Short mmCIF file of C-alpha atoms in Angstrom, two decimals:
data_model
loop_
_atom_site.label_atom_id
_atom_site.label_comp_id
_atom_site.label_asym_id
_atom_site.label_seq_id
_atom_site.Cartn_x
_atom_site.Cartn_y
_atom_site.Cartn_z
CA MET A 4 19.56 38.96 8.67
CA ALA A 5 20.09 35.99 6.25
CA GLN A 6 18.31 36.10 3.19
CA ILE A 7 16.10 32.73 2.99
CA THR A 8 15.62 31.22 -0.32
CA ALA A 9 13.42 28.53 -1.80
CA GLN A 10 16.06 26.38 -2.76
CA MET A 11 17.12 26.43 1.20
CA VAL A 12 13.81 25.75 2.04
CA LYS A 13 13.34 23.02 -0.14
CA ASP A 14 16.82 21.52 0.76
CA LEU A 15 16.01 21.54 4.57
CA ARG A 16 12.83 19.91 3.84
CA GLU A 17 14.39 17.03 1.64
CA MET A 18 17.12 16.42 4.73
CA THR A 19 14.07 16.60 7.64
CA GLY A 20 11.01 15.58 6.13
CA ALA A 21 9.30 18.50 7.73
CA GLY A 22 6.86 20.95 6.91
CA MET A 23 7.42 23.51 4.80
CA MET A 24 6.49 26.72 6.59
CA ASP A 25 8.38 24.88 9.56
CA CYS A 26 11.53 24.77 7.49
CA LYS A 27 11.27 28.27 7.06
CA ALA A 28 10.44 29.59 10.54
CA ALA A 29 13.88 27.55 11.52
CA LEU A 30 15.95 29.00 9.00
CA GLY A 31 14.45 32.18 9.95
CA GLU A 32 15.36 31.79 13.44
CA THR A 33 18.78 30.30 12.85
CA SER A 34 19.85 32.97 10.30
CA GLY A 35 19.76 30.55 7.20
CA ASN A 36 22.53 27.77 9.59
CA VAL A 37 21.27 24.62 8.12
CA ASP A 38 22.88 22.59 11.04
CA ALA A 39 21.20 24.88 13.40
CA ALA A 40 17.86 24.47 11.34
CA VAL A 41 17.77 20.61 11.68
CA ASP A 42 18.37 21.03 15.46
CA TRP A 43 15.74 23.67 15.92
CA LEU A 44 13.49 21.41 14.27
CA ARG A 45 14.04 18.67 16.09
CA LYS A 46 13.86 20.69 19.58
CA LYS A 47 10.37 21.62 18.48
CA GLY A 48 9.48 18.10 18.68
CA LEU A 49 6.56 17.10 20.50
CA SER A 50 4.92 20.61 21.09
CA LYS A 51 4.16 20.72 17.30
CA ALA A 52 3.15 16.94 16.55
CA ALA A 53 -0.83 17.28 17.86
CA LYS A 54 -1.23 20.36 15.80
CA LYS A 55 -0.42 17.92 12.81
CA ALA A 56 -2.98 15.51 13.05
CA ASP A 57 -5.80 17.20 11.05
CA ARG A 58 -3.57 17.26 7.74
CA VAL A 59 -4.21 15.02 4.95
CA ALA A 60 -1.76 11.99 5.11
CA ALA A 61 -2.38 9.81 1.48
CA GLU A 62 1.75 9.31 1.00
CA GLY A 63 4.01 6.98 3.05
CA LEU A 64 4.45 3.28 2.85
CA ILE A 65 3.66 -0.10 2.51
CA GLY A 66 5.26 -2.43 4.83
CA VAL A 67 5.44 -5.88 4.38
CA ALA A 68 7.29 -8.94 6.78
CA VAL A 69 6.76 -12.61 6.50
CA LYS A 70 8.01 -15.05 8.88
CA GLY A 71 7.18 -19.34 7.79
CA THR A 72 3.84 -19.23 7.56
CA LYS A 73 2.31 -15.96 8.66
CA GLY A 74 2.68 -12.86 6.99
CA VAL A 75 1.52 -8.97 7.75
CA VAL A 76 1.08 -6.07 5.50
CA VAL A 77 0.57 -2.33 7.23
CA GLU A 78 0.05 0.78 5.45
CA VAL A 79 1.54 4.00 7.41
CA ASN A 80 0.92 7.76 5.60
CA SER A 81 2.61 10.64 5.61
CA GLU A 82 1.91 13.86 3.90
CA THR A 83 4.27 14.15 1.41
CA ASP A 84 6.35 11.75 -0.63
CA PHE A 85 9.62 13.17 1.02
CA VAL A 86 8.75 11.87 4.34
CA ALA A 87 9.19 8.24 3.03
CA ARG A 88 12.68 8.64 1.85
CA ASN A 89 13.30 9.93 5.20
CA ASP A 90 15.50 6.94 7.48
CA LEU A 91 13.16 7.75 10.58
CA PHE A 92 9.91 7.18 8.68
CA GLN A 93 11.23 4.05 6.90
CA GLY A 94 12.61 2.76 10.23
CA LEU A 95 8.95 3.23 11.66
CA VAL A 96 7.21 1.58 9.23
CA LYS A 97 9.69 -1.25 9.25
CA MET A 98 9.15 -1.65 13.04
CA ILE A 99 5.52 -1.51 12.83
CA ALA A 100 5.66 -4.69 10.64
CA ASP A 101 7.61 -6.53 12.44
CA VAL A 102 5.44 -5.94 15.87
CA ALA A 103 2.31 -6.62 13.77
CA LEU A 104 3.68 -9.87 13.03
CA ASP A 105 3.84 -10.98 16.41
CA VAL A 106 0.52 -9.43 17.84
CA GLY A 107 -1.78 -9.42 14.45
CA ALA A 108 -3.16 -7.01 12.19
CA ASP A 109 -5.69 -5.38 14.61
CA LEU A 110 -4.67 -1.49 14.66
CA GLU A 111 -5.36 -0.75 18.40
CA LYS A 112 -3.15 -3.86 19.38
CA ILE A 113 -0.53 -2.64 17.15
CA LYS A 114 -0.25 0.84 18.92
CA ALA A 115 -0.64 -0.44 22.26
CA ALA A 116 2.38 -2.69 21.34
CA LYS A 117 5.16 -1.77 23.30
CA VAL A 118 8.95 -1.91 21.87
CA GLY A 119 11.31 -1.49 24.50
CA SER A 120 9.91 0.67 26.93
CA LYS A 121 7.30 2.62 24.64
CA THR A 122 4.34 1.75 22.67
CA VAL A 123 4.20 1.99 19.00
CA ALA A 124 1.42 4.73 19.81
CA ASP A 125 4.41 6.70 21.42
CA ALA A 126 6.90 5.95 18.68
CA ILE A 127 4.43 6.96 15.90
CA THR A 128 3.79 10.36 17.95
CA GLU A 129 7.52 11.10 18.57
CA THR A 130 8.78 10.49 14.28
CA VAL A 131 5.59 13.05 13.73
CA ALA A 132 7.72 15.35 16.35
CA LYS A 133 11.22 14.97 14.85
CA VAL A 134 9.90 14.73 10.67
CA GLY A 135 7.15 17.46 11.17
CA GLU A 136 4.28 15.70 8.84
CA ASN A 137 1.33 14.29 10.11
CA MET A 138 1.63 10.46 10.06
CA THR A 139 -1.13 7.71 10.41
CA LEU A 140 -1.14 3.80 11.05
CA ARG A 141 -3.70 3.54 8.48
CA ARG A 142 -4.66 -0.87 8.10
CA ALA A 143 -3.06 -3.62 8.65
CA ALA A 144 -3.87 -7.46 7.37
CA GLU A 145 -2.08 -10.84 7.48
CA ILE A 146 -2.17 -13.73 5.92
CA LYS A 147 -1.58 -17.32 7.82
CA VAL A 148 -1.77 -20.90 6.27
CA GLY A 149 -1.69 -23.98 8.71
CA GLN A 150 1.35 -25.94 6.42
CA GLY A 151 2.86 -24.02 3.42
CA ALA A 152 4.07 -20.55 2.30
CA VAL A 153 3.33 -17.00 2.48
CA GLY A 154 4.54 -15.77 -0.68
CA SER A 155 4.80 -11.63 -0.79
CA TYR A 156 6.11 -9.07 -3.27
CA VAL A 157 6.42 -5.16 -2.65
CA HIS A 158 6.50 -2.92 -5.77
CA ASN A 159 8.41 0.19 -5.83
CA ALA A 160 10.39 -1.09 -2.92
CA VAL A 161 12.60 1.68 -1.38
CA ILE A 162 14.37 -0.71 0.96
CA ASP A 163 13.60 -4.36 1.66
CA GLY A 164 9.93 -5.18 2.84
CA LEU A 165 8.95 -1.40 1.93
CA GLY A 166 7.70 0.59 -1.11
CA LYS A 167 3.89 1.77 -2.78
CA MET A 168 2.50 -1.63 -2.84
CA GLY A 169 2.55 -5.09 -0.98
CA VAL A 170 0.94 -8.13 -1.37
CA LEU A 171 0.66 -11.32 0.40
CA VAL A 172 -0.32 -14.80 -1.14
CA GLY A 173 -1.26 -17.94 1.30
CA LEU A 174 -0.22 -21.25 -0.52
CA GLU A 175 -1.56 -24.30 1.68
CA SER A 176 0.89 -27.45 0.94
CA THR A 177 2.64 -29.84 2.19
CA GLY A 178 5.62 -29.44 -0.71
CA LYS A 179 8.86 -28.04 -0.54
CA ALA A 180 9.13 -24.77 1.38
CA ASP A 181 11.37 -23.21 -0.96
CA GLU A 182 9.35 -24.21 -4.21
CA LEU A 183 6.23 -22.78 -2.51
CA ALA A 184 8.07 -19.43 -1.61
CA ALA A 185 9.45 -18.96 -5.09
CA LEU A 186 5.73 -19.43 -6.49
CA GLY A 187 4.29 -17.53 -4.10
CA ARG A 188 6.34 -14.83 -5.00
CA GLN A 189 5.01 -15.04 -8.82
CA LEU A 190 1.36 -15.38 -7.45
CA ALA A 191 2.00 -11.89 -5.49
CA MET A 192 3.58 -10.26 -8.26
CA HIS A 193 0.68 -11.52 -10.23
CA VAL A 194 -1.77 -10.18 -8.00
CA ALA A 195 0.01 -7.04 -8.06
CA SER A 196 -0.57 -6.69 -11.90
CA ALA A 197 -4.08 -8.37 -12.37
CA ASN A 198 -5.81 -6.90 -8.81
CA PRO A 199 -7.97 -10.04 -8.90
CA LEU A 200 -11.40 -9.09 -6.59
CA ALA A 201 -11.40 -12.65 -5.04
CA VAL A 202 -9.60 -16.10 -5.46
CA ASP A 203 -12.54 -17.36 -7.06
CA PRO A 204 -16.41 -16.76 -7.71
CA SER A 205 -17.14 -17.94 -4.17
CA GLY A 206 -15.29 -15.47 -2.57
CA LEU A 207 -17.37 -12.20 -4.59
CA ASP A 208 -19.44 -9.86 -3.02
CA PRO A 209 -22.71 -10.91 -4.40
CA ALA A 210 -23.69 -7.41 -4.56
CA ILE A 211 -20.58 -6.78 -7.07
CA VAL A 212 -22.33 -9.99 -9.03
CA THR A 213 -25.65 -9.18 -9.08
CA ARG A 214 -24.46 -5.46 -10.41
CA GLU A 215 -22.68 -6.89 -13.26
CA LYS A 216 -25.69 -9.20 -14.20
CA ASP A 217 -28.02 -6.14 -14.21
CA VAL A 218 -26.02 -4.02 -16.34
CA LEU A 219 -25.29 -6.94 -18.92
CA ALA A 220 -29.10 -7.44 -18.90
CA ASP A 221 -29.98 -3.86 -19.19
CA LYS A 222 -27.53 -3.52 -22.33
CA PHE A 223 -29.06 -6.29 -24.13
CA LYS A 224 -32.71 -5.50 -23.37
CA ALA A 225 -31.67 -1.99 -24.72
CA GLN A 226 -30.39 -4.10 -28.26
CA GLY A 227 -33.91 -5.58 -28.35
CA LYS A 228 -32.81 -9.30 -27.68
CA PRO A 229 -35.59 -11.26 -26.23
CA ALA A 230 -35.82 -12.11 -22.62
CA ASN A 231 -35.26 -16.05 -23.07
CA MET A 232 -31.42 -15.25 -25.02
CA ILE A 233 -30.61 -12.57 -22.48
CA GLU A 234 -30.68 -14.70 -19.87
CA LYS A 235 -28.02 -17.06 -21.62
CA ILE A 236 -25.94 -14.09 -22.67
CA VAL A 237 -25.96 -12.71 -19.06
CA GLU A 238 -24.68 -16.27 -18.13
CA SER A 239 -21.94 -16.23 -20.58
CA GLY A 240 -21.01 -12.62 -19.87
CA ILE A 241 -20.59 -13.73 -15.89
CA ARG A 242 -18.30 -16.57 -16.62
CA THR A 243 -16.21 -14.14 -18.71
CA PHE A 244 -16.10 -11.53 -15.64
CA TYR A 245 -15.07 -14.43 -13.61
CA LYS A 246 -12.34 -14.58 -15.83
CA GLU A 247 -11.40 -11.06 -15.13
CA VAL A 248 -11.53 -10.83 -11.36
CA CYS A 249 -11.30 -14.29 -9.96
CA LEU A 250 -7.70 -14.89 -8.89
CA LEU A 251 -7.89 -18.56 -10.05
CA GLU A 252 -9.46 -18.02 -13.21
CA GLN A 253 -7.39 -15.18 -14.29
CA PRO A 254 -4.51 -15.66 -17.15
CA PHE A 255 -1.44 -15.85 -15.53
CA ILE A 256 0.86 -13.14 -15.94
CA PHE A 257 3.85 -15.19 -16.65
CA ASP A 258 2.35 -17.18 -19.49
CA ASP A 259 -1.21 -16.19 -20.43
CA LYS A 260 -1.99 -19.18 -22.48
CA LYS A 261 -2.43 -20.56 -19.23
CA SER A 262 -5.16 -19.57 -16.09
CA VAL A 263 -3.61 -19.52 -12.45
CA THR A 264 -5.22 -23.10 -11.73
CA GLN A 265 -3.43 -24.55 -14.53
CA ALA A 266 -0.04 -23.07 -13.61
CA LEU A 267 -0.79 -24.03 -9.88
CA LYS A 268 -1.49 -27.91 -11.25
CA GLU A 269 1.96 -27.46 -13.29
CA ALA A 270 3.65 -26.45 -10.12
CA GLU A 271 2.72 -28.89 -8.03
CA GLY A 272 4.82 -31.68 -9.70
CA LYS A 273 7.76 -29.21 -8.60
CA VAL A 274 6.69 -28.62 -5.29
CA GLY A 275 6.16 -32.21 -4.46
CA GLY A 276 2.27 -31.89 -3.21
CA PRO A 277 -1.33 -30.39 -4.07
CA ILE A 278 -1.06 -26.47 -3.51
CA LYS A 279 -4.28 -24.54 -2.43
CA ILE A 280 -4.40 -20.38 -2.43
CA THR A 281 -6.23 -19.72 0.66
CA GLY A 282 -6.23 -16.17 0.40
CA PHE A 283 -4.56 -13.07 -0.74
CA VAL A 284 -3.82 -9.44 0.28
CA ARG A 285 -2.85 -6.21 -1.75
CA PHE A 286 -2.41 -3.07 -0.30
CA LYS A 287 -1.76 0.10 -2.57
CA LEU A 288 -0.96 3.05 -0.74
CA GLY A 289 -3.30 5.96 -0.69
CA GLU A 290 -6.00 4.00 -2.04
CA GLY A 291 -9.14 5.50 -1.21
CA VAL A 292 -7.67 8.45 0.68
CA GLU A 293 -8.67 11.63 -1.04
CA LYS A 294 -5.35 13.61 -1.71
CA GLN A 295 -4.91 17.14 -1.60
CA GLU A 296 -3.30 18.39 -5.15
CA SER A 297 -0.87 21.14 -5.06
CA ASP A 298 1.72 22.92 -7.00
CA PHE A 299 4.70 22.21 -5.30
CA ALA A 300 6.84 25.13 -6.92
CA ALA A 301 4.38 27.85 -5.67
CA GLU A 302 4.51 26.24 -1.99
CA VAL A 303 8.21 26.23 -1.90
CA ALA A 304 8.18 29.94 -3.05
CA ALA A 305 5.29 30.97 -0.96
CA ALA A 306 6.74 29.71 1.97
CA SER A 307 10.11 31.15 1.35
CA GLY A 308 8.62 34.54 0.24
CA VAL A 309 9.77 34.31 -3.28
CA THR A 310 6.95 35.15 -6.12
CA LYS A 311 7.23 32.47 -8.42
CA PRO A 312 8.02 33.73 -12.25
CA ASN A 313 5.43 33.19 -15.01
#
């Protein structure tokens, strides 16, 4: 029987995106023949897909698609970053984003939508079987404007429209579409960098504002400030807080001497009309998902029966 090394397992995993133990088993069953091992993994297919559903999927890709006055962003998760480099997975995420552009951001509608003779849910299941890792369509969102443009930006892009972070910004305006699109991209880059919580103070969760006021009040009470002074200090502090978390009040990353509101006002002359930001969406890969930490070298060694050196 051919000796199965850690490097062989690692190489097969990079080629197929399949799980570590699956790669070891495939090489064992095919006497170390890599091409035959790839085929063995593919033939296992759907019989193993269901077993992967309980594994943590916190890697993957964010997909962004924009057409005219509508844009969508989706997050499709996998177990490892290897899969994000797999052509099959990238094609799946691209297809899901395109479907969402047609049917909207409701996850069940996206999964039920048909692409050719199969549903998106079927396509996900088949890709799980071929690649060998759990995958989930975790979330989706859309931005639409009546007239204007939807700006987009993908951070750490692996290919066009796919990356580790995706942002959409809606711009309502009667101005020039090409100028709006360029401005929209800058604003989307700003959102990616500055991570605002809302467009303006009216869009903030009241609970967040209350909590911030309580923190400020308690801080100055502890310093022995009188009640009438604390109230004024808290109001001043809240205005500063708004500048930190509200998009329109943040310093514009392309010129931090002016706010986003001021930058918009200046852009109106070039665009040829008033501009209103109607909303934004910012998806960062894996945010809110508890990831499993692992020692990759030890995992490879354990899977191939090789002891990791100290």
